[in-house]
Coordinates of C-alpha atoms and ligand atoms in Angstrom, one line a residue:
M1 CA 98.5 116.4 89.3
C2 CA 98.7 112.9 88.1
G3 CA 97.6 109.5 89.3
V4 CA 99.7 106.3 89.8
V5 CA 98.9 102.7 90.5
G6 CA 101.1 99.6 91.0
I7 CA 100.2 95.9 91.2
Y8 CA 102.4 93.2 92.5
N9 CA 101.9 89.4 92.1
H10 CA 98.4 89.2 90.6
K11 CA 97.5 87.1 87.6
E12 CA 95.4 90.0 86.2
A13 CA 98.0 92.7 87.0
A14 CA 97.4 94.8 83.9
N15 CA 93.6 94.6 84.2
L16 CA 93.8 95.8 87.8
A17 CA 96.1 98.7 86.9
Y18 CA 93.8 99.7 84.1
L19 CA 90.8 99.7 86.5
G20 CA 92.7 101.6 89.1
L21 CA 93.5 104.2 86.5
H22 CA 89.7 104.6 85.8
A23 CA 89.3 105.5 89.5
L24 CA 92.1 108.0 89.2
Q25 CA 91.0 109.6 86.0
H26 CA 90.1 112.9 87.8
R27 CA 93.8 113.3 88.5
G28 CA 94.7 113.6 84.9
Q29 CA 93.1 113.4 81.5
E30 CA 95.9 114.0 79.0
S31 CA 97.3 110.6 78.7
A32 CA 97.1 107.1 80.2
G33 CA 99.6 104.2 80.3
V34 CA 100.2 100.8 81.8
V35 CA 103.5 98.9 81.8
S36 CA 103.5 95.3 82.8
A37 CA 106.4 93.0 83.6
D38 CA 106.8 89.4 82.6
E39 CA 110.0 87.6 83.4
G40 CA 112.2 90.7 83.2
M41 CA 110.5 91.9 80.0
L42 CA 108.5 95.1 80.1
H43 CA 105.3 95.6 78.0
A44 CA 103.8 99.0 77.5
V45 CA 100.6 100.6 76.3
R46 CA 100.8 104.4 76.4
R47 CA 98.3 106.7 74.7
M48 CA 97.2 110.3 74.7
G49 CA 93.7 110.7 76.0
L50 CA 91.4 109.2 78.6
V51 CA 91.7 105.8 80.1
A52 CA 88.5 104.5 78.4
D53 CA 89.8 105.6 75.0
S54 CA 93.4 104.4 75.5
F55 CA 92.7 100.8 76.2
D56 CA 90.6 98.0 74.7
R57 CA 90.5 94.3 75.3
E58 CA 93.1 93.7 72.6
R59 CA 95.6 96.2 74.0
L60 CA 95.1 95.0 77.5
G61 CA 95.7 91.5 76.3
R62 CA 99.2 92.6 75.2
L63 CA 100.2 93.3 78.8
P64 CA 101.2 89.9 80.3
G65 CA 102.8 89.3 83.7
S66 CA 101.9 89.5 87.3
M67 CA 103.3 93.0 87.9
A68 CA 102.1 96.3 86.4
I69 CA 102.3 100.0 87.0
G70 CA 100.0 102.7 85.6
H71 CA 99.7 106.4 85.2
V72 CA 97.2 109.1 84.3
R73 CA 98.9 112.3 83.3
Y74 CA 98.2 116.0 83.7
T75 CA 101.1 118.0 82.5
T76 CA 103.1 120.1 84.9
A77 CA 106.8 119.8 83.8
G78 CA 107.6 119.0 80.2
G79 CA 104.9 119.3 77.6
S80 CA 101.7 117.6 76.6
L81 CA 103.5 115.3 74.1
P82 CA 103.4 111.6 73.3
K83 CA 107.0 111.1 74.2
N84 CA 106.3 112.2 77.8
I85 CA 103.5 109.7 78.4
Q86 CA 104.1 107.7 81.5
P87 CA 105.0 105.2 82.8
L88 CA 108.5 105.9 81.4
T89 CA 110.7 102.9 80.7
V90 CA 114.4 102.6 80.0
E91 CA 116.9 99.8 79.4
Y92 CA 120.3 100.1 81.0
R93 CA 123.1 97.8 82.0
K94 CA 121.2 96.3 84.9
G95 CA 118.1 95.5 82.8
S96 CA 115.0 97.5 82.4
M97 CA 112.9 99.7 84.7
G98 CA 109.7 101.5 84.6
I99 CA 108.5 104.5 86.6
A100 CA 105.2 106.4 87.2
H101 CA 105.5 109.7 88.9
N102 CA 103.0 112.1 90.5
G103 CA 104.5 115.4 91.6
N104 CA 106.9 117.9 90.3
L105 CA 110.7 118.1 91.0
V106 CA 111.8 121.6 91.7
N107 CA 115.5 121.0 90.7
A108 CA 115.0 118.7 87.7
E109 CA 116.1 121.2 85.1
K110 CA 119.2 122.1 87.0
L111 CA 120.1 118.4 87.5
R112 CA 119.4 117.8 83.8
D113 CA 121.8 120.5 82.8
E114 CA 124.4 118.9 84.9
L115 CA 123.7 115.4 83.5
E116 CA 123.7 116.6 80.0
E117 CA 127.0 118.4 80.7
A118 CA 128.4 115.1 81.8
G119 CA 127.2 113.4 78.6
S120 CA 123.7 112.0 79.4
I121 CA 121.1 112.0 76.7
F122 CA 117.4 112.4 77.3
S123 CA 114.5 111.2 75.2
T124 CA 111.7 113.1 77.0
N125 CA 111.0 116.5 78.5
S126 CA 109.8 115.0 81.7
D127 CA 111.3 115.8 85.0
T128 CA 110.8 112.1 85.9
E129 CA 113.5 111.0 83.4
V130 CA 116.1 112.7 85.6
V131 CA 115.4 110.1 88.3
L132 CA 116.0 107.3 85.9
Q133 CA 119.3 108.8 84.8
L134 CA 120.4 109.2 88.3
I135 CA 119.6 105.6 89.2
A136 CA 121.4 104.3 86.1
R137 CA 124.5 106.2 86.9
H138 CA 124.9 104.6 90.3
D139 CA 126.6 101.4 89.8
S140 CA 126.7 99.7 93.2
G141 CA 124.3 98.1 95.6
A142 CA 120.7 96.9 95.5
F143 CA 118.2 98.7 93.4
V144 CA 116.7 100.4 96.5
D145 CA 120.0 101.8 97.5
R146 CA 120.6 103.2 94.0
L147 CA 117.1 104.7 94.1
A148 CA 117.6 106.2 97.5
A149 CA 120.9 107.7 96.4
A150 CA 119.1 109.2 93.4
L151 CA 116.3 110.5 95.5
T152 CA 118.6 112.3 97.9
R153 CA 119.6 114.5 94.9
V154 CA 116.2 115.4 93.7
R155 CA 114.0 117.9 95.5
G156 CA 110.3 118.6 95.4
A157 CA 107.3 116.4 95.1
Y158 CA 107.2 112.8 94.1
S159 CA 105.0 109.9 94.7
L160 CA 106.6 107.2 92.6
V161 CA 105.7 103.6 91.7
M162 CA 108.5 101.7 89.9
I163 CA 109.1 98.3 88.4
S164 CA 112.7 97.0 88.4
G165 CA 113.5 93.3 87.7
D166 CA 111.0 91.4 89.9
E167 CA 110.4 94.1 92.4
L168 CA 107.7 96.8 92.8
I169 CA 108.9 99.9 94.5
A170 CA 106.8 102.8 96.0
A171 CA 108.4 106.0 97.2
R172 CA 107.0 109.2 98.7
D173 CA 109.1 112.3 99.0
P174 CA 110.2 113.5 102.5
H175 CA 107.5 116.2 102.6
G176 CA 104.8 113.9 101.4
F177 CA 103.3 116.4 99.1
R178 CA 101.3 114.0 97.0
P179 CA 99.4 111.0 98.5
L180 CA 100.4 107.4 98.1
M181 CA 99.2 104.3 99.8
I182 CA 99.7 100.6 99.9
G183 CA 97.1 97.8 100.1
R184 CA 96.2 94.2 99.4
V185 CA 93.7 92.6 97.1
T186 CA 91.1 91.2 99.4
D187 CA 90.6 87.8 97.8
S188 CA 94.3 87.4 96.8
P189 CA 96.2 88.3 100.0
D190 CA 99.7 87.8 98.4
S191 CA 99.0 90.5 95.9
V192 CA 100.1 94.0 96.9
V193 CA 98.7 97.2 95.4
V194 CA 99.8 100.8 95.5
A195 CA 97.8 103.8 94.5
S196 CA 97.5 107.6 94.7
E197 CA 94.0 107.4 96.3
S198 CA 92.0 104.8 98.1
C199 CA 89.1 105.1 95.7
A200 CA 91.3 103.0 93.3
F201 CA 91.5 100.3 95.9
D202 CA 87.7 100.2 96.3
L203 CA 87.3 99.7 92.6
I204 CA 89.7 96.8 92.4
G205 CA 88.6 95.0 95.5
A206 CA 91.6 95.9 97.6
E207 CA 91.9 97.0 101.2
K208 CA 94.3 99.7 102.3
I209 CA 97.2 98.5 104.5
R210 CA 98.4 102.0 105.2
D211 CA 99.7 105.3 103.7
V212 CA 103.3 105.3 102.4
E213 CA 104.9 107.7 104.9
P214 CA 106.6 110.9 103.8
G215 CA 110.2 109.9 103.1
E216 CA 109.5 106.2 102.9
V217 CA 110.6 103.8 100.2
I218 CA 108.7 100.5 100.1
V219 CA 110.1 97.5 98.3
V220 CA 107.8 94.6 97.5
N221 CA 109.5 91.4 96.3
R222 CA 109.5 87.6 96.9
E223 CA 110.7 88.1 100.5
G224 CA 107.8 90.4 101.3
I225 CA 107.4 94.1 102.0
T226 CA 110.4 96.1 103.4
S227 CA 110.4 99.8 104.3
H228 CA 113.4 102.1 103.9
R229 CA 113.8 105.7 105.0
L230 CA 115.0 108.8 103.1
P231 CA 116.5 111.7 105.1
T232 CA 113.6 113.4 106.9
A233 CA 112.0 116.7 106.3
K234 CA 109.0 118.6 107.7
P235 CA 105.9 116.9 106.4
A236 CA 104.0 119.1 103.9
R237 CA 101.1 117.2 102.5
C238 CA 99.2 119.2 99.9
V239 CA 96.1 120.6 101.6
F240 CA 94.5 121.2 98.2
E241 CA 94.2 117.4 97.8
Q242 CA 91.6 117.6 100.6
V243 CA 90.0 120.8 99.3
Y244 CA 89.7 120.0 95.6
F245 CA 92.0 117.5 93.9
A246 CA 91.2 114.2 95.5
R247 CA 87.9 112.3 95.1
P248 CA 85.6 112.7 98.1
D249 CA 85.3 109.0 98.5
S250 CA 89.0 108.7 99.1
V251 CA 90.8 108.6 102.5
L252 CA 94.2 110.2 102.4
D253 CA 96.6 110.0 105.3
D254 CA 93.7 108.7 107.4
I255 CA 91.5 111.7 106.7
S256 CA 88.3 111.1 104.9
V257 CA 88.2 113.7 102.1
Y258 CA 84.4 113.8 102.3
E259 CA 84.3 114.4 106.0
A260 CA 87.0 117.0 105.8
R261 CA 85.0 118.9 103.1
V262 CA 81.9 118.8 105.2
R263 CA 83.9 120.3 108.1
M264 CA 85.3 123.0 105.8
G265 CA 81.7 124.0 104.8
R266 CA 80.6 124.0 108.4
Q267 CA 83.5 126.1 109.5
L268 CA 82.9 128.5 106.6
A269 CA 79.3 128.9 107.7
K270 CA 80.5 129.7 111.2
E271 CA 83.1 132.2 110.0
R272 CA 81.1 133.8 107.3
P273 CA 77.4 133.5 107.9
V274 CA 74.9 135.2 105.5
E275 CA 71.1 135.5 105.3
G276 CA 70.1 133.3 102.4
D277 CA 67.1 131.3 101.2
V278 CA 69.0 128.5 99.5
V279 CA 72.6 127.1 99.5
I280 CA 73.8 125.7 96.1
P281 CA 77.1 124.2 95.2
V282 CA 79.2 124.7 92.1
P283 CA 79.3 121.0 91.1
D284 CA 81.1 118.8 91.4
S285 CA 84.0 120.3 93.4
G286 CA 81.8 122.4 95.7
V287 CA 79.1 119.9 96.5
V288 CA 80.4 118.4 99.8
A289 CA 81.5 121.7 101.3
A290 CA 78.1 123.3 100.3
M291 CA 76.3 120.5 102.2
G292 CA 78.4 121.3 105.3
Y293 CA 77.6 125.0 104.9
A294 CA 73.9 124.4 104.5
K295 CA 73.8 122.1 107.5
E296 CA 75.6 124.5 109.8
A297 CA 73.6 127.5 108.6
G298 CA 70.3 125.7 108.7
I299 CA 69.5 126.8 105.1
P300 CA 68.0 124.4 102.6
F301 CA 70.6 122.8 100.2
E302 CA 69.6 122.4 96.5
M303 CA 71.3 121.6 93.3
G304 CA 70.7 125.0 91.6
L305 CA 73.4 124.3 89.0
I306 CA 73.4 121.2 86.9
R307 CA 76.6 119.7 85.5
N308 CA 76.9 118.1 82.1
H309 CA 79.1 115.1 82.9
Y310 CA 80.2 114.5 79.4
V311 CA 82.7 117.4 79.2
G312 CA 85.9 117.3 81.2
R313 CA 87.2 119.8 83.8
T314 CA 87.5 123.0 81.9
F315 CA 90.4 124.4 83.9
I316 CA 92.6 121.6 82.6
E317 CA 91.8 122.2 78.9
P318 CA 95.1 123.7 77.9
K319 CA 93.8 126.5 75.6
D320 CA 92.2 129.7 76.8
S321 CA 89.7 129.8 73.9
I322 CA 88.4 126.4 74.9
R323 CA 88.2 127.3 78.6
H324 CA 86.2 130.4 77.7
F325 CA 82.9 128.7 76.7
G326 CA 83.8 125.7 78.9
V327 CA 81.6 127.0 81.7
R328 CA 78.4 127.1 79.6
L329 CA 79.2 123.7 78.2
K330 CA 79.6 122.4 81.7
L331 CA 77.0 124.0 83.9
N332 CA 73.5 125.3 83.6
A333 CA 71.2 126.9 86.2
V334 CA 67.7 125.8 87.3
P335 CA 65.6 129.0 87.2
E336 CA 62.6 127.4 89.0
L337 CA 64.8 127.0 92.0
L338 CA 66.6 130.3 92.0
R339 CA 64.0 132.8 90.9
G340 CA 63.5 135.6 93.5
K341 CA 65.9 133.9 96.0
R342 CA 68.8 135.0 98.0
V343 CA 71.3 132.4 96.8
V344 CA 74.4 131.3 98.7
V345 CA 76.7 129.6 96.2
V346 CA 79.6 127.5 97.5
D347 CA 82.7 126.5 95.6
D348 CA 86.1 125.1 96.7
S349 CA 88.4 127.7 95.3
I350 CA 88.9 130.7 93.1
V351 CA 91.9 130.6 90.9
R352 CA 91.6 133.0 88.0
G353 CA 88.1 134.2 88.9
T354 CA 86.8 133.7 85.3
T355 CA 84.6 130.7 86.1
S356 CA 83.2 132.3 89.3
R357 CA 82.3 135.4 87.4
K358 CA 80.4 133.4 84.7
I359 CA 78.6 131.3 87.4
V360 CA 77.4 134.4 89.3
K361 CA 76.1 135.8 86.0
M362 CA 74.3 132.6 85.2
I363 CA 72.6 132.5 88.7
R364 CA 71.5 136.1 88.3
E365 CA 70.1 135.4 84.8
A366 CA 68.1 132.6 86.3
G367 CA 66.4 135.2 88.5
A368 CA 68.2 135.2 91.8
K369 CA 67.7 138.3 93.9
E370 CA 71.1 138.1 95.6
V371 CA 74.2 136.0 95.0
H372 CA 76.5 135.4 97.9
V373 CA 79.7 133.5 97.1
R374 CA 81.4 131.4 99.8
I375 CA 84.7 129.6 99.1
S376 CA 85.9 126.7 101.2
S377 CA 89.6 127.6 101.0
P378 CA 91.6 130.8 101.4
P379 CA 92.5 133.1 98.5
V380 CA 95.1 131.4 96.2
T381 CA 97.9 134.0 95.9
G382 CA 100.9 131.9 94.8
P383 CA 101.7 129.3 92.2
C384 CA 102.3 125.6 93.1
F385 CA 105.7 124.1 92.3
Y386 CA 104.8 120.7 93.6
G387 CA 102.7 119.1 90.8
I388 CA 99.7 121.3 90.4
D389 CA 99.5 123.3 87.2
T390 CA 98.2 126.5 88.8
P391 CA 98.7 129.6 86.6
T392 CA 101.6 132.0 87.1
R393 CA 101.2 134.4 90.0
S394 CA 100.0 137.2 87.8
E395 CA 97.0 135.2 86.6
L396 CA 95.9 134.4 90.1
I397 CA 93.3 137.0 90.8
A398 CA 93.8 137.0 94.5
S399 CA 97.6 137.8 94.1
T400 CA 96.8 141.2 92.8
H401 CA 93.3 142.0 94.0
S402 CA 91.7 142.3 97.5
V403 CA 88.7 140.3 98.4
E404 CA 86.6 143.3 97.8
E405 CA 88.0 143.7 94.3
V406 CA 87.5 140.1 93.5
Q407 CA 83.9 140.4 94.7
R408 CA 83.3 143.3 92.3
Y409 CA 85.0 141.4 89.5
I410 CA 82.8 138.3 89.9
T411 CA 79.8 140.6 90.4
A412 CA 78.7 138.9 93.7
D413 CA 76.7 140.7 96.4
S414 CA 79.2 139.3 98.9
L415 CA 82.3 137.1 98.8
S416 CA 84.0 135.4 101.6
Y417 CA 86.8 132.7 101.9
L418 CA 87.5 130.2 104.6
S419 CA 90.4 131.4 106.8
P420 CA 93.7 129.5 106.7
E421 CA 93.3 128.5 110.4
G422 CA 89.7 127.4 109.7
L423 CA 90.8 125.3 106.8
L424 CA 93.6 123.6 108.7
S425 CA 91.4 122.9 111.7
A426 CA 88.7 121.4 109.5
V427 CA 91.2 119.1 107.8
K428 CA 93.3 118.1 110.8
E429 CA 90.7 118.2 113.6
D430 CA 93.0 117.7 116.5
R431 CA 95.7 115.6 114.8
E432 CA 99.4 116.4 114.6
I433 CA 99.9 116.3 110.8
G434 CA 101.9 118.6 108.6
F435 CA 100.4 120.3 105.5
C436 CA 101.7 122.5 102.7
T437 CA 99.7 125.7 102.5
A438 CA 102.2 127.6 100.3
C439 CA 99.8 128.7 97.5
F440 CA 97.9 130.8 100.1
T441 CA 100.5 131.5 102.7
N442 CA 103.5 131.8 100.5
D443 CA 105.4 129.7 102.9
Y444 CA 107.1 127.3 100.4
P445 CA 108.5 124.2 102.0
V446 CA 111.0 123.7 99.1
A447 CA 112.3 126.6 97.0
F448 CA 112.0 126.3 93.3
E449 CA 115.5 126.1 91.7
P450 CA 115.4 127.6 88.2
P451 CA 118.0 126.3 85.7
A452 CA 120.6 128.7 84.3
S453 CA 118.7 129.1 81.1
R454 CA 115.3 128.1 79.9
R455 CA 115.2 124.8 78.2
Q456 CA 114.3 124.8 74.5
L457 CA 111.9 122.2 73.2
R458 CA 113.9 120.2 70.7
L459 CA 111.4 117.7 69.4
I460 CA 107.7 118.1 68.8
E461 CA 105.8 115.0 67.8
V462 CA 102.5 115.5 66.0
Ligands
5GP1 P1 87.9 130.3 88.6 O1 86.7 131.0 89.2 O2 89.2 130.7 89.3 O3 88.1 130.6 87.2 O4 87.7 128.8 88.8 C1 87.6 128.2 90.0 C2 87.2 126.7 89.8 O5 88.4 126.0 89.3 C3 86.9 126.0 91.1 O6 85.6 125.5 90.9 C4 87.9 124.8 91.2 O7 87.1 123.7 91.5 C5 88.4 124.7 89.8 N1 89.8 124.3 89.6 C6 90.2 123.6 88.5 N2 91.5 123.3 88.5 C7 92.0 123.8 89.7 C8 93.3 123.8 90.3 O8 94.2 123.3 89.8 N3 93.4 124.4 91.5 C9 92.3 124.9 92.1 N4 92.5 125.4 93.4 N5 91.1 124.9 91.6 C10 90.9 124.4 90.4
SF4_2 FE1 99.2 122.0 97.4 FE2 99.2 124.6 97.3 FE3 101.2 123.3 98.4 FE4 100.9 123.2 95.8 S1 101.5 125.0 97.0 S2 101.3 121.5 97.2 S3 98.6 123.2 95.7 S4 99.1 123.4 99.1
MG3 MG1 85.1 123.5 90.5

């Protein structure tokens, strides 16, 4: 998961990109970068760490021009290394270009092997660099045609924002795995903005024009906005964006994430009712679904677990030792609320099961009489190849354990998940819209294409 923004024709382009990244910080906390364009010249600030720590007034002041793109990163392909910080930029015979990418290409390593075989050199481990190489090798036509030719060779997930010359380009892969949308700054109607989620538009005072369609390439230049089409594929938007990744105040593909989560909770209560005295969420990710559950079940909703907001998402911390005490760092129970109660605790997903186990223990230690766990998505049984850093299959508890076994492992009195059909109906209501559900149905829209041999890391920066 990563977040991207793009700003076209605004005198404070870099500032807006920076603010947009703040709104997208939940999509990646490893690094942040903004690249601005001023008369064909690119200017970049790229740092490891959070947006707030990566920029200050002085650094932002070094990003002139009326166009900018930005990126917050959470590593999937490549490593968590300074050289991989996006937006990536290159110079080639047609000038310079910059790219910010959310998603993961499933054939990048294979293409990279081929390109290296043909003499290409690479300066990052990022799958995104393959796209730049492919563009640079096409010598004819407008930029959008060279980009489209490159994109027909890569497979997998990409929501891209690019700068080339005086154009801003937004592209979404034919399956539309990751979200991407286009908007307009309200008090500067000639300015066009692009972002992963609509919460970024809200922060910068922009209104959404529409979602970039799966398989669509949008070019913004002096002539206006034009739309181009890549070869079509079956739409497969990531359903976990709705369940967990996106912010609830975002609207993705015309679906309010907040409302979808309330419906998931309601549906879960219908499918998996339980006698309880109180419904509590695992904050923050479980809050909205828990409210839906409580409403539907007619059980009082309370905040029985309190989150410390000054520590990040523990799952994303790359090291196991850190993740271990992460739960205690992040959450604490309110015994006054839980003592003697039958507690229904709602979370969005179980991945490894380690967090859930600690949470159940914490609720019991706070005096709960019973702990019933309700999960607003189905059991995750397979890895994601499309831009989410889920663990390998063997680390996914539901891939090797039945619901009953998971229940025993997390020491809950009962455990139930939302059904796949229930989830899809909650997200889609009655709309015709295609989603990826591969990590719980094993129905992968695009097969992962492993390279002939595993790539060796050849440079480590410290
Ligand atoms: P577990 O019990 O599996 O250790 O942790 C489950 C928690 O991890 C959930 O609260 C969920 O919000 C969170 N989580 C963090 N990162 C991810 C992710 O990439 N995918 C999913 N499905 N859940 C995640
Ligand atoms: Fe989303 Fe799961 Fe599909 Fe990955 S495999 S894109 S997490 S639904
Ligand atoms: Mg969570």
